PDB file of C-alpha atoms and ligand atoms in Angstrom:
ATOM      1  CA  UNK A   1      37.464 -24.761  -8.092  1.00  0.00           C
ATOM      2  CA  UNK A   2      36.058 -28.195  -7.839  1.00  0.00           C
ATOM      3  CA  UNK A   3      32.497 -26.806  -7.506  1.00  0.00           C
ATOM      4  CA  UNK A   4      31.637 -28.359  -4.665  1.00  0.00           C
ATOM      5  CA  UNK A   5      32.773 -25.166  -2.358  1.00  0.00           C
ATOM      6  CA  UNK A   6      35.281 -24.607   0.361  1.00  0.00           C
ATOM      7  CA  UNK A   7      32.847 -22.189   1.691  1.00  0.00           C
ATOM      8  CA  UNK A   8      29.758 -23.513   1.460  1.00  0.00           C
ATOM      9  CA  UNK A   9      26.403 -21.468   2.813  1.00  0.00           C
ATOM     10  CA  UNK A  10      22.691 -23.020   2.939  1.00  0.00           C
ATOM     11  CA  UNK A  11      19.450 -21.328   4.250  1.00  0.00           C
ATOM     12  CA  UNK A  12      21.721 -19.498   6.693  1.00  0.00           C
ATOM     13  CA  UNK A  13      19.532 -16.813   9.331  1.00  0.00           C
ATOM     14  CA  UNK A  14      20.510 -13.909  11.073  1.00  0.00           C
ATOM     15  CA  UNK A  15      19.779 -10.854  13.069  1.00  0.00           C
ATOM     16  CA  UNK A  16      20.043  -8.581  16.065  1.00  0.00           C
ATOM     17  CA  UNK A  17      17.486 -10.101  18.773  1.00  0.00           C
ATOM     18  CA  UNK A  18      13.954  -9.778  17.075  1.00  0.00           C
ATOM     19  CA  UNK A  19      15.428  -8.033  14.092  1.00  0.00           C
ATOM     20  CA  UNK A  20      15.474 -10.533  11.660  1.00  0.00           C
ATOM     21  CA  UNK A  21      18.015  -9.430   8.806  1.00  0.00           C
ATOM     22  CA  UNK A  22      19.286 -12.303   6.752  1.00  0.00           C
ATOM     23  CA  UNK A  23      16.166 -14.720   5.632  1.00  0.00           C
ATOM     24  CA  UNK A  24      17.681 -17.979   4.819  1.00  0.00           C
ATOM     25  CA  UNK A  25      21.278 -17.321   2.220  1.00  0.00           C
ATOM     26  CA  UNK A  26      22.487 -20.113   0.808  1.00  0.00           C
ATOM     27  CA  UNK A  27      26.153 -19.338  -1.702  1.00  0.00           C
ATOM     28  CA  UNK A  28      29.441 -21.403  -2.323  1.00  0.00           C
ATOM     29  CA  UNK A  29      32.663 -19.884  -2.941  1.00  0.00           C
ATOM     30  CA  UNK A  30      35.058 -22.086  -4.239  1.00  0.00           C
ATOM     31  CA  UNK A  31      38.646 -22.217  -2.854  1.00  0.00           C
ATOM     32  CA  UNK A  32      41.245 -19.942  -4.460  1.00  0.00           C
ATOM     33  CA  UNK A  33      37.929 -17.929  -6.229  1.00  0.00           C
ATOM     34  CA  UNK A  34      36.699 -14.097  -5.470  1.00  0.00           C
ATOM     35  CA  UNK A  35      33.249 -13.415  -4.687  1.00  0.00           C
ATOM     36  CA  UNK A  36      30.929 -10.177  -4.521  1.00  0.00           C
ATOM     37  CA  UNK A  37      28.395  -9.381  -2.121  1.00  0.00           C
ATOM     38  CA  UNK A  38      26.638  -6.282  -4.174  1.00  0.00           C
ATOM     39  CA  UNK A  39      22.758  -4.677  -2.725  1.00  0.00           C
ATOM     40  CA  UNK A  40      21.394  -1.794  -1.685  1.00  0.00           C
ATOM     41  CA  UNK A  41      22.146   0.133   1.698  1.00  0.00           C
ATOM     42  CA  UNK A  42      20.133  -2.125   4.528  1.00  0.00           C
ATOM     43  CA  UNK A  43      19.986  -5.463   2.398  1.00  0.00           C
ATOM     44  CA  UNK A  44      22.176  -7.081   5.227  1.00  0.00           C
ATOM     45  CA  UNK A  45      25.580  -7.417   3.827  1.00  0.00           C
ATOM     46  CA  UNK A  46      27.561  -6.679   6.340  1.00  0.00           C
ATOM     47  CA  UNK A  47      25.093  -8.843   8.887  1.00  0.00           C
ATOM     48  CA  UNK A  48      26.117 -11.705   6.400  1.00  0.00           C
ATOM     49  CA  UNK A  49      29.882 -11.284   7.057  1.00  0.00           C
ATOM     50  CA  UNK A  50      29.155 -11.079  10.735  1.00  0.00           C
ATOM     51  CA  UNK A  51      27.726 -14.149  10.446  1.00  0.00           C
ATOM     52  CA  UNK A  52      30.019 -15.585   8.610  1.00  0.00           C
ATOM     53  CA  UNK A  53      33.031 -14.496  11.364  1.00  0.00           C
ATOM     54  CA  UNK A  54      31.014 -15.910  14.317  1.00  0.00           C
ATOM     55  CA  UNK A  55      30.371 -11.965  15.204  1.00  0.00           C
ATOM     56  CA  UNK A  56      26.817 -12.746  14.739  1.00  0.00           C
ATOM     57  CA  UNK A  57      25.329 -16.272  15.725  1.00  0.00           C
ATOM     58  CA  UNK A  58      23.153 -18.129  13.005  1.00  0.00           C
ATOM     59  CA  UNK A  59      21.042 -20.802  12.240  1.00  0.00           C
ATOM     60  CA  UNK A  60      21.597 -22.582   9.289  1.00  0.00           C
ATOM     61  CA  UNK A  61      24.757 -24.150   7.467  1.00  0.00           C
ATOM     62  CA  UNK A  62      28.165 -22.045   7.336  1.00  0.00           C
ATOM     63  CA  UNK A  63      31.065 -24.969   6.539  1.00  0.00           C
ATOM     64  CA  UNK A  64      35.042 -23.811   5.656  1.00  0.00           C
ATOM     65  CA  UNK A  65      36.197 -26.408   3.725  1.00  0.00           C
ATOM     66  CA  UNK A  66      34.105 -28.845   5.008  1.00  0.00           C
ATOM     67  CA  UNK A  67      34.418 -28.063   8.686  1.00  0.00           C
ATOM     68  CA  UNK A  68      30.941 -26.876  10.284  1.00  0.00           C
ATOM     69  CA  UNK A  69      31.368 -23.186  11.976  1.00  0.00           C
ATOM     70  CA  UNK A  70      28.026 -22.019  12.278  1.00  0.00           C
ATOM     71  CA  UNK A  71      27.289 -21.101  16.210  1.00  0.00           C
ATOM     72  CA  UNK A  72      30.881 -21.727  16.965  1.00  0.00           C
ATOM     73  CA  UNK A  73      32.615 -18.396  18.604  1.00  0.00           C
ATOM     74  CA  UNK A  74      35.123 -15.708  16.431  1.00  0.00           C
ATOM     75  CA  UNK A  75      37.905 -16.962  17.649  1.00  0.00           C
ATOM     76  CA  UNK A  76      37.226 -20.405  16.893  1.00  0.00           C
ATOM     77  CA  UNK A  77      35.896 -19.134  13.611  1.00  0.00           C
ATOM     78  CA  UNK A  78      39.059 -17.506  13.341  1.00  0.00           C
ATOM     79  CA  UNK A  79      41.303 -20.442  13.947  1.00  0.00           C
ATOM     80  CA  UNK A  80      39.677 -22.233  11.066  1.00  0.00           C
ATOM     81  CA  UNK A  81      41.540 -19.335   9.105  1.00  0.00           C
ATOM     82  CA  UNK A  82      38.606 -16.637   8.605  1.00  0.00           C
ATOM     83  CA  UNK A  83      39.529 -13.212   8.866  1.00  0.00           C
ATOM     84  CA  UNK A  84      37.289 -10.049   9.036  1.00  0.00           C
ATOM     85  CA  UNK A  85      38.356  -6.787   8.002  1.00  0.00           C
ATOM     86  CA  UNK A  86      34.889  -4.825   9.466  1.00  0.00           C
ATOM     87  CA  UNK A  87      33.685  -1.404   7.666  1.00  0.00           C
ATOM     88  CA  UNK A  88      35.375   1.173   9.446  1.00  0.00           C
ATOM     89  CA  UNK A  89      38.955  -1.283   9.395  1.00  0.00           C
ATOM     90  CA  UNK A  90      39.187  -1.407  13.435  1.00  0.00           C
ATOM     91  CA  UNK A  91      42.585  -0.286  13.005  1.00  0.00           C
ATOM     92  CA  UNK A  92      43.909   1.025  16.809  1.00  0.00           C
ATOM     93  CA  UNK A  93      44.742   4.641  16.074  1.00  0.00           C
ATOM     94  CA  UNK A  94      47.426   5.266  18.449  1.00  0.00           C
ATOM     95  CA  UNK A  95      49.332   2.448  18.106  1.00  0.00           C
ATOM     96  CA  UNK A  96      51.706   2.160  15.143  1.00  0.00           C
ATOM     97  CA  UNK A  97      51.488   0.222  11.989  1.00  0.00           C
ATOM     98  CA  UNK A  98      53.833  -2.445  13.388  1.00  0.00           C
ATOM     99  CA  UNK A  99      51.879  -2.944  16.275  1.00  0.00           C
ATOM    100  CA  UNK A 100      48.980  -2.882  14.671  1.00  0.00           C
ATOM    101  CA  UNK A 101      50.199  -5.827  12.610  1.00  0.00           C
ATOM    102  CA  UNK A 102      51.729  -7.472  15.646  1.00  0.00           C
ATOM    103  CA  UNK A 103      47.779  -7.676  16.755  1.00  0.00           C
ATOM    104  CA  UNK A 104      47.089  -9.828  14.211  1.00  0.00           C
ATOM    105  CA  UNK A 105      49.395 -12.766  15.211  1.00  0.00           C
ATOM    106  CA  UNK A 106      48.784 -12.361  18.884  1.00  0.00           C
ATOM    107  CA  UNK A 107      47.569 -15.923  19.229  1.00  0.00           C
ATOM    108  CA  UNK A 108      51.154 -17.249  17.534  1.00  0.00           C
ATOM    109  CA  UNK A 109      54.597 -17.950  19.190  1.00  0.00           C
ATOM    110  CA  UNK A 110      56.411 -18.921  16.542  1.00  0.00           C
ATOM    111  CA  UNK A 111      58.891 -15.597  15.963  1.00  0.00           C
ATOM    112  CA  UNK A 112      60.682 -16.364  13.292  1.00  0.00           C
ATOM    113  CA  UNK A 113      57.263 -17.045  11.469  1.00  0.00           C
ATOM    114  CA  UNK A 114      55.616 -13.438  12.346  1.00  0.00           C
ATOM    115  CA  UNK A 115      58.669 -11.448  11.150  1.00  0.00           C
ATOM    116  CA  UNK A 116      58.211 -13.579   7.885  1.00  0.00           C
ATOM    117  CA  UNK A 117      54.490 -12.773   7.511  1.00  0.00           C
ATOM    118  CA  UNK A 118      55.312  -8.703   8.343  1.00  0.00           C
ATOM    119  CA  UNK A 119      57.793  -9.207   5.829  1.00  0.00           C
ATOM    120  CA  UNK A 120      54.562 -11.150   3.439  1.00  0.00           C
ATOM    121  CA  UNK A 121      52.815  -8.071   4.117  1.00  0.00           C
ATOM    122  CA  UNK A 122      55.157  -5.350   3.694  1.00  0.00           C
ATOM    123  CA  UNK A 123      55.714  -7.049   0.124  1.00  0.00           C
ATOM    124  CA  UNK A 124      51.940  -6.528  -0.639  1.00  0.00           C
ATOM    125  CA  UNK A 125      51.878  -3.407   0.874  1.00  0.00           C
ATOM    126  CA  UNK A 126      55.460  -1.549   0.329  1.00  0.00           C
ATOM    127  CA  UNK A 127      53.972   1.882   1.509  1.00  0.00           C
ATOM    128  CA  UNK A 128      53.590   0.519   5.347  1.00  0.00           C
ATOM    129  CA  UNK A 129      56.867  -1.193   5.347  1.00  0.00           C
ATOM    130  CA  UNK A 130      57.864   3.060   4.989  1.00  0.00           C
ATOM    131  CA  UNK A 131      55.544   3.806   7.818  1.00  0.00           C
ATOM    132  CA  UNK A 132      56.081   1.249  10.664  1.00  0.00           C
ATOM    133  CA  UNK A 133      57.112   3.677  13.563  1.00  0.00           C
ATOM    134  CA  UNK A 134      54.018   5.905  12.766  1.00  0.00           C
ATOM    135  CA  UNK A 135      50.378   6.141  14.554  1.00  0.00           C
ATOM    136  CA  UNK A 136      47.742   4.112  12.905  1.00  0.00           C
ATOM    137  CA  UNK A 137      46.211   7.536  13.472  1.00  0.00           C
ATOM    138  CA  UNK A 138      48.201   9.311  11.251  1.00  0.00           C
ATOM    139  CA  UNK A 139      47.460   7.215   8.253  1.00  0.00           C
ATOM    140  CA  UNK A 140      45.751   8.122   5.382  1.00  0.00           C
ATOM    141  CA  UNK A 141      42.273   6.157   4.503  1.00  0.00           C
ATOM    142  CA  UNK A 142      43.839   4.104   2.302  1.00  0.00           C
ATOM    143  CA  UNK A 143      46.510   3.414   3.988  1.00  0.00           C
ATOM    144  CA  UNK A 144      44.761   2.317   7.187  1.00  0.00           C
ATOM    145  CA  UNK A 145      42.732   0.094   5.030  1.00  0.00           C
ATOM    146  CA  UNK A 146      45.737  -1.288   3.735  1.00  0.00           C
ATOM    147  CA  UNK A 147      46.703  -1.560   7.507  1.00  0.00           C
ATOM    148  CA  UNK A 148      43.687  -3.552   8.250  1.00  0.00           C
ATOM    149  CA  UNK A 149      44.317  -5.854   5.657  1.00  0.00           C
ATOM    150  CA  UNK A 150      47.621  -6.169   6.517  1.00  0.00           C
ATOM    151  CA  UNK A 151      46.623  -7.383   9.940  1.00  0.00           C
ATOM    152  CA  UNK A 152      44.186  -9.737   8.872  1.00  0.00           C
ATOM    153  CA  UNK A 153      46.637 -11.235   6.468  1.00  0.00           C
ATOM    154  CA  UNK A 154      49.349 -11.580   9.774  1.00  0.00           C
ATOM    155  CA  UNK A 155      46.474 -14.865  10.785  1.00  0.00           C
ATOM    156  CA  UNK A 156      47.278 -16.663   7.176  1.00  0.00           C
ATOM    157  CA  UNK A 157      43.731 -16.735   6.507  1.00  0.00           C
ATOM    158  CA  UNK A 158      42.746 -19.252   4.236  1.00  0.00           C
ATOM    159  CA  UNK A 159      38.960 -17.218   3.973  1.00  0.00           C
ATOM    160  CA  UNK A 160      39.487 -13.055   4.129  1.00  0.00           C
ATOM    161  CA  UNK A 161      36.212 -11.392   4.313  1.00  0.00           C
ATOM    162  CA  UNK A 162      36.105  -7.757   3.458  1.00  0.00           C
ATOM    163  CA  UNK A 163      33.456  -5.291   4.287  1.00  0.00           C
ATOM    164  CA  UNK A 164      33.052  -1.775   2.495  1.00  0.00           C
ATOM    165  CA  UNK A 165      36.847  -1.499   1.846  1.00  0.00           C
ATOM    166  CA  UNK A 166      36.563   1.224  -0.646  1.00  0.00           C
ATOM    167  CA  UNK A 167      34.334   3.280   1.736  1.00  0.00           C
ATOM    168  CA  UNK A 168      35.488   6.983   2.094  1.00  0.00           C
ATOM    169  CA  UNK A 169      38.408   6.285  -0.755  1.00  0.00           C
ATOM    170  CA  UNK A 170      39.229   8.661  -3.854  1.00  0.00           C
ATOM    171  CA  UNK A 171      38.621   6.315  -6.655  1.00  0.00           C
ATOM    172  CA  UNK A 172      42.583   6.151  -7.339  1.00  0.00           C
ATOM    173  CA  UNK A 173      43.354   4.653  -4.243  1.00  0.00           C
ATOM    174  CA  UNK A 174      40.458   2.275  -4.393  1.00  0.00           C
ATOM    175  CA  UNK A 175      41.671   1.114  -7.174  1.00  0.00           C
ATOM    176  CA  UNK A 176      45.751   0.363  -6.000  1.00  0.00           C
ATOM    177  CA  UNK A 177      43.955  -1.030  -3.064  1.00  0.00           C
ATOM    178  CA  UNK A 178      41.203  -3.735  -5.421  1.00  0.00           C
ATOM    179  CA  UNK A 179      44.698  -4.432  -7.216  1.00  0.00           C
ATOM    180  CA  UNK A 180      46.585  -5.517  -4.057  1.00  0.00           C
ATOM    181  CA  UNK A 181      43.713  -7.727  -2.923  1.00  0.00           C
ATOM    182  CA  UNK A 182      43.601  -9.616  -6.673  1.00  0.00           C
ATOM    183  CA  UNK A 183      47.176 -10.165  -6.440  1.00  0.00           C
ATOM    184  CA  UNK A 184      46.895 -11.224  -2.074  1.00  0.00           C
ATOM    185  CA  UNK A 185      43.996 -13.712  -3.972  1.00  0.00           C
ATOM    186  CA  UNK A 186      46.429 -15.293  -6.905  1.00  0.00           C
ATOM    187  CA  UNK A 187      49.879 -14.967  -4.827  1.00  0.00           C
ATOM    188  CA  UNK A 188      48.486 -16.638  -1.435  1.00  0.00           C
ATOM    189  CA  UNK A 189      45.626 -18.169  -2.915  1.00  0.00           C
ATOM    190  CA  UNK A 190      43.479 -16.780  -0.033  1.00  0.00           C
ATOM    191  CA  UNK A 191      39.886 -17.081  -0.770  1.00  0.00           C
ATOM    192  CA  UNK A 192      38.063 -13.381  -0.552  1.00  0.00           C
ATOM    193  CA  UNK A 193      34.360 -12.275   0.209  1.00  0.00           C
ATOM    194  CA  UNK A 194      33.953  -9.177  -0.823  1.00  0.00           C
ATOM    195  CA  UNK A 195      31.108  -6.606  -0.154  1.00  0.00           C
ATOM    196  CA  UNK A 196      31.349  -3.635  -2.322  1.00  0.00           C
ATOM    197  CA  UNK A 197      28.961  -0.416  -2.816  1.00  0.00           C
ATOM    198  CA  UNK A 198      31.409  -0.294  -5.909  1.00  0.00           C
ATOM    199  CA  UNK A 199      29.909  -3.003  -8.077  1.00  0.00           C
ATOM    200  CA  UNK A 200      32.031  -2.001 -10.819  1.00  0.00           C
ATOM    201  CA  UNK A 201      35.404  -2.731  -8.973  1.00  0.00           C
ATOM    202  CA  UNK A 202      34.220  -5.165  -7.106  1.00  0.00           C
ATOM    203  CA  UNK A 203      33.393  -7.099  -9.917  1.00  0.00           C
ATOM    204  CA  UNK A 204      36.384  -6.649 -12.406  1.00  0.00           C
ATOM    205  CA  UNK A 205      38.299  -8.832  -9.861  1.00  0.00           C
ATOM    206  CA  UNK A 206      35.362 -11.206  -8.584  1.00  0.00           C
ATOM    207  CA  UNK A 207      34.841 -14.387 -10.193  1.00  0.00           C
ATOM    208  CA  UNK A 208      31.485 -14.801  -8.968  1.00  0.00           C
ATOM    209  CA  UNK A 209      28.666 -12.342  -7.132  1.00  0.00           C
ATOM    210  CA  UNK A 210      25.868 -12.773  -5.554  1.00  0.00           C
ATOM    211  CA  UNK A 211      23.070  -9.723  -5.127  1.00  0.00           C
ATOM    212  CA  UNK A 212      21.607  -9.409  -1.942  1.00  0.00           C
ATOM    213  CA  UNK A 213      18.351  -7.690  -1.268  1.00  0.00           C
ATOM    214  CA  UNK A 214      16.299  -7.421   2.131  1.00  0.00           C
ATOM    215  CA  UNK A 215      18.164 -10.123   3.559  1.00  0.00           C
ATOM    216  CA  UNK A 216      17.771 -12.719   0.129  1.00  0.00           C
ATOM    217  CA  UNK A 217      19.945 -13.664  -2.471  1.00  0.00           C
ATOM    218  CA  UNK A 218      17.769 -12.524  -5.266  1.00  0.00           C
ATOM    219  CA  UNK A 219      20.452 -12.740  -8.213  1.00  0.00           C
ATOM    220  CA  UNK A 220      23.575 -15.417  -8.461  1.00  0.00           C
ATOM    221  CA  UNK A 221      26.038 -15.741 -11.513  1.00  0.00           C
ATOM    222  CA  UNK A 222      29.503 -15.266 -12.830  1.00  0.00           C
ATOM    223  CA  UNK A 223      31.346 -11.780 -12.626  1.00  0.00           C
ATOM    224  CA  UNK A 224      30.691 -11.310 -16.432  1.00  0.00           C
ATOM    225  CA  UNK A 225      26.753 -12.390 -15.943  1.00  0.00           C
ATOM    226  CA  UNK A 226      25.675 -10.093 -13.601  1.00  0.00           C
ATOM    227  CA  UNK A 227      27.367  -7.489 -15.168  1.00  0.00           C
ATOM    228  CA  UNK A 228      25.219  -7.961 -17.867  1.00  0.00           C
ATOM    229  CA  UNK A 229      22.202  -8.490 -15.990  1.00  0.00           C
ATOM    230  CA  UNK A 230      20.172  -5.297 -17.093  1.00  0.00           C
ATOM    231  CA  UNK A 231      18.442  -4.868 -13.669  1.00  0.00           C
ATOM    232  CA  UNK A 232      22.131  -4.828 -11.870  1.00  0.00           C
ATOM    233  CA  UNK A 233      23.222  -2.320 -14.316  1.00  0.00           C
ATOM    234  CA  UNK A 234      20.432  -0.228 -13.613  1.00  0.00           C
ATOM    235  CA  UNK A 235      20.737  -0.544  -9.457  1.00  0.00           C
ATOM    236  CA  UNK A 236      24.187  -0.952  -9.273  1.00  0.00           C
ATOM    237  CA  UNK A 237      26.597   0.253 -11.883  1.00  0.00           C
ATOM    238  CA  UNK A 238      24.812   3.544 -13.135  1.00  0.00           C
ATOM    239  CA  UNK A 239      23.724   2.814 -17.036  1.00  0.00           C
ATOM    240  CA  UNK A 240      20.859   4.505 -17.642  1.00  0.00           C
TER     241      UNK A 240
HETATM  242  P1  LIG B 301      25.058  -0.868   4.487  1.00  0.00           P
HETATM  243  O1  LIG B 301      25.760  -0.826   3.193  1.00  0.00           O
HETATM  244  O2  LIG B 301      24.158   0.284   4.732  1.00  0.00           O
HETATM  245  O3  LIG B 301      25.958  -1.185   5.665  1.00  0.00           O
HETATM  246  P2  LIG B 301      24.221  -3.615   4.571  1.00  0.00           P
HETATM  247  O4  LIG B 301      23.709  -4.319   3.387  1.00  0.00           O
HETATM  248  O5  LIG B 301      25.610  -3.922   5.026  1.00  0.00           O
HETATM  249  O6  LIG B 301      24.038  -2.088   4.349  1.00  0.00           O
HETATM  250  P3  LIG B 301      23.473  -4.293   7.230  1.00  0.00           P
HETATM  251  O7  LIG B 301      24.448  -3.330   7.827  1.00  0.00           O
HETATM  252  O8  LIG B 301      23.789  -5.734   7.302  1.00  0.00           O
HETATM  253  O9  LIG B 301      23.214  -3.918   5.731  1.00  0.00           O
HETATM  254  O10 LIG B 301      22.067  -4.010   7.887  1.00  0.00           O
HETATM  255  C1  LIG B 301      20.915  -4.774   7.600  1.00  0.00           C
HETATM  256  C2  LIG B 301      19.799  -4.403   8.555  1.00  0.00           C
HETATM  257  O11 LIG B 301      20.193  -4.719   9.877  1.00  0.00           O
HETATM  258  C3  LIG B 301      19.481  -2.916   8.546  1.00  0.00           C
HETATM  259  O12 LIG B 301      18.094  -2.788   8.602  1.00  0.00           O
HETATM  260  C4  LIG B 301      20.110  -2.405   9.813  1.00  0.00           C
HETATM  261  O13 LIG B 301      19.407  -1.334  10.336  1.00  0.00           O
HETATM  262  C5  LIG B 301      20.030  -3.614  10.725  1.00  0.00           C
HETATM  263  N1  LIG B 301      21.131  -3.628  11.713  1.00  0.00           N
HETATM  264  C6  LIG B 301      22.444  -3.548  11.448  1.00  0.00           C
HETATM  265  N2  LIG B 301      23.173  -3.602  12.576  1.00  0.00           N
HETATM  266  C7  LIG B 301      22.287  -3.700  13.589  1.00  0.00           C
HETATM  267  C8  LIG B 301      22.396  -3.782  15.013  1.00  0.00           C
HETATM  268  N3  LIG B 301      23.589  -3.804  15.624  1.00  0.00           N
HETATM  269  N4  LIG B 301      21.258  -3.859  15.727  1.00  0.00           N
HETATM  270  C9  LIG B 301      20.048  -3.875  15.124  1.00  0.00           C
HETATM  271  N5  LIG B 301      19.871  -3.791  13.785  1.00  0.00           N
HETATM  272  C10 LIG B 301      20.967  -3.703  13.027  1.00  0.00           C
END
């Protein structure tokens, strides 16, 4: 990167009405990089990608590559080329994995482009290219996460922001699935925000990650540093 950020975060605040969550973040991510969003349960992680998607309205500074998007709607935020995969994957259960990827080029009319992106995403993910007639429903949890990435990839995000996507995975599958998103990363060059309770994937593919707690980054570095950082190892990634 040319550590000046293509996402670029300062003294940003958020929250549900009087619940005030997020008490002024400030981060840069540079273009091309991974980054980690590792706390506690509650510290306001996924609040923070809310934000960031225009879910959740701000005050403070979110920019994408230089363009301003704080207060600005989702699916303005989403034309600047962010993409939110929520916890949970808001994948639509009875449609099928086609349709669900379909969904996430609604807003294009180019044809000949879509069927090239499913084709982009069936390549990162051969195991829905075998299940495109099938319910979303009758995925496994892996799969549908892979589904919901899939979708969000179907926008050509330049900024993909994940929440939780190892939640309710066998460790196995999280891993194929933290493999896929490295090579999405270094393949498309799509920038990634990552929130992980699973500090130890999460950061053998980040670059950088930030610790959040009560709403505050409280701990910045390299992938390598805060692995090292004894306090992180003690919270986070289960040395005793
Ligand atoms: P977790 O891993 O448990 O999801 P998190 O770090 O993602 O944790 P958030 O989900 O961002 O944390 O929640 C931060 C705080 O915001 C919590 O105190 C939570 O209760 C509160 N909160 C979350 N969603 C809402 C909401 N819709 N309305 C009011 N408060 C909320």
């Amino acid at each position: 990167g040319d550590g000046q950020g293509f996402l670029v975060v300062e003294d940003l605040h958020a929250g549900y009405g009087a619940v005030r969550v997020l008490h002024g973040v400030s981060l840069r991510v540079d273009e091309g990089d991974i980054c980690a969003i590792l706390g506690p349960n509650g510290a306001g992680k996924t609040t923070l990608l809310r934000a960031l998607c225009g879910m959740l309205r701000g005050q403070g500074t979110v920019r994408l590559g230089g363009v301003p998007l704080t207060g600005r709607p989702p699916d303005a935020v989403a034309r600047r080329g962010v993409a939110h995969v929520p916890e949970g994957r808001g994948t639509f259960m009875p449609l099928t994995v086609e349709e669900n990827l379909r969904l996430g080029a609604y807003a294009r009319r180019d044809r000949a482009g879509v069927q090239a992106d499913l084709e982009r995403v069936y390549g990162h993910f051969p195991v829905l290219k075998e299940r495109v007639k099938q319910a979303a429903g009758s995925l496994s949890g892996g799969e549908q996460q892979m589904l919901a990435i899939g979708r969000a990839l179907m926008s050509r995000p330049r900024l993909l922001l994940l929440d939780e996507p190892s939640l309710g995975l066998a460790p196995m599958v999280t891993r194929e699935l933290f493999g896929i998103v490295r090579s999405i990363n270094q393949e498309e060059r799509t920038t990634v925000v990552v929130v992980e309770q699973n500090a130890h994937l999460a950061l053998d593919i980040a670059a950088q990650a930030h610790v959040l707690e009560s709403g505050r980054i409280v701990l910045s570095g390299s992938a390598a540093e805060i692995r090292a950082d004894e306090q992180v190892a003690q919270a986070y990634l289960g040395y005793r």
